[in-house]
Short mmCIF file of C-alpha atoms in Angstrom, two decimals:
data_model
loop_
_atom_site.label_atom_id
_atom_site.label_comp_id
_atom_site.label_asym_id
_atom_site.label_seq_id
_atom_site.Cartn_x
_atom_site.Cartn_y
_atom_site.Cartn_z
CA UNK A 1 -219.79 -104.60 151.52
CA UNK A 2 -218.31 -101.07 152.04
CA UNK A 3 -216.40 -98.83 149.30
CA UNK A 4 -212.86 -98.73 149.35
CA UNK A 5 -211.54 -95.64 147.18
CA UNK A 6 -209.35 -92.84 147.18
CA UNK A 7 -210.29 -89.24 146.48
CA UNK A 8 -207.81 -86.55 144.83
CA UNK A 9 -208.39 -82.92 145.56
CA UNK A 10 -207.19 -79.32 144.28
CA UNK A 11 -206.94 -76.04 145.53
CA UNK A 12 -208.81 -74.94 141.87
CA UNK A 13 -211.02 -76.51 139.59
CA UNK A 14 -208.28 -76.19 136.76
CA UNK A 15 -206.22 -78.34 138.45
CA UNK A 16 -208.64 -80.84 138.37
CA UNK A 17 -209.28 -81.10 134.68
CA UNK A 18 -205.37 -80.63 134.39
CA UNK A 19 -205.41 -83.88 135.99
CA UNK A 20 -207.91 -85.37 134.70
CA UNK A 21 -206.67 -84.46 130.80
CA UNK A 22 -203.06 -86.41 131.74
CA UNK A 23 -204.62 -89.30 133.75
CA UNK A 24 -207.07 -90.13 130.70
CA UNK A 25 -204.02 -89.44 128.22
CA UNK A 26 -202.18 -92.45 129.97
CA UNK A 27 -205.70 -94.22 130.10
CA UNK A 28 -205.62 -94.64 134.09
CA UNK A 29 -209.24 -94.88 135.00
CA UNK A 30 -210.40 -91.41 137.00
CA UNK A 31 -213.41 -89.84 137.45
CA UNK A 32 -214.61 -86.52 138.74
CA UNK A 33 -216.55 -86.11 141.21
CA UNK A 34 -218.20 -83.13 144.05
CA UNK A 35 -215.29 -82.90 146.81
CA UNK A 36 -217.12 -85.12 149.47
CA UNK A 37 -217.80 -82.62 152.50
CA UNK A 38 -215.95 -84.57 155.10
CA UNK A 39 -212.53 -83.81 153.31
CA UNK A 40 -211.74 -80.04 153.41
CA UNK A 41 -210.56 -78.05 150.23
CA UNK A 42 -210.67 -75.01 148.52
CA UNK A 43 -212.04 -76.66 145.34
CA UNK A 44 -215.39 -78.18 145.01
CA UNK A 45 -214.03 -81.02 142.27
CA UNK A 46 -212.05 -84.24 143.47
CA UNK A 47 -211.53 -86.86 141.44
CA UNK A 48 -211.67 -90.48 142.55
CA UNK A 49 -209.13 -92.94 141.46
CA UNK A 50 -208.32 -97.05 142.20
CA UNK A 51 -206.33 -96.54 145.65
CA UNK A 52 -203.80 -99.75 143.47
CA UNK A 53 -202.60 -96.48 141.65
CA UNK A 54 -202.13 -93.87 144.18
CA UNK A 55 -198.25 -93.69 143.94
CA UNK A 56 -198.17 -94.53 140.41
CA UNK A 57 -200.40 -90.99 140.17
CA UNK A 58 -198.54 -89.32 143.07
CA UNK A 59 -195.41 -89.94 140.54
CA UNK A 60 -197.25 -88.65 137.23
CA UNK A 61 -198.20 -85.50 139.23
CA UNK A 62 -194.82 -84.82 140.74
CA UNK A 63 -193.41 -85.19 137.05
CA UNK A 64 -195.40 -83.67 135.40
CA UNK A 65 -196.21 -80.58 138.14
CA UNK A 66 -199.76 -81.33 138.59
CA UNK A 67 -201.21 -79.54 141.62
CA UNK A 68 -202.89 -82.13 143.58
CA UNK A 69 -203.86 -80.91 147.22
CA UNK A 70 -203.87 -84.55 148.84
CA UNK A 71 -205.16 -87.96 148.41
CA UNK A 72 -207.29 -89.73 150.66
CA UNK A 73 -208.13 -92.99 151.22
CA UNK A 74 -211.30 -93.26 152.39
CA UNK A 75 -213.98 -96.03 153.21
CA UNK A 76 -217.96 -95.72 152.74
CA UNK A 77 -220.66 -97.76 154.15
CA UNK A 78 -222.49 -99.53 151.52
CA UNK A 79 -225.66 -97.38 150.51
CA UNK A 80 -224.46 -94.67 152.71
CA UNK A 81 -223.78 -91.27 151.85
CA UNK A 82 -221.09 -90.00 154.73
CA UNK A 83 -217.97 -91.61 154.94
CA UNK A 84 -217.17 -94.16 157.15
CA UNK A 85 -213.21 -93.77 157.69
CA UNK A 86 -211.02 -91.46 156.32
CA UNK A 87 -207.89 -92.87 156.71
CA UNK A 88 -205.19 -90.48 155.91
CA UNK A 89 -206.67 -87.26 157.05
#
């Protein structure tokens, strides 16, 4: 079975624990990862959330003025490393 997720990145890595310090405060799962190569950005940490929330935390970043680059959906071959489809590029 492949991996569906999605993948948040930043321009700078203190965006990244920006957002990950106001995703964990309103206990929405996240975790940060190494910006997967196939997805360009300036910043070498993404952070990979359930693609069910992606508009909840588009919302929480417009609100709160969190400088996310983009959010990708992406899909990854079981026991693969490259990703299979990147859907939103």
């Amino acid at each position: 079975m492949n991996k569906y997720y999605c993948v948040v990145t930043f321009e700078i890595t203190s965006h990244a624990f920006i957002f990950e310090k106001e995703m964990k405060k309103r206990n929405i799962d996240i975790k940060l990862i190494s910006t997967p190569r196939e997805l360009s950005s300036s910043c070498g940490l993404s952070s990979e959330i359930p693609c069910k929330l992606k508009s909840d935390v588009e919302k929480i970043c417009r609100e709160n003025h969190i400088e996310a680059s983009k959010i990708y959906e992406l899909e990854r071959e079981k026991d693969k490393k490259s990703i299979f489809k990147i859907f939103n590029k």
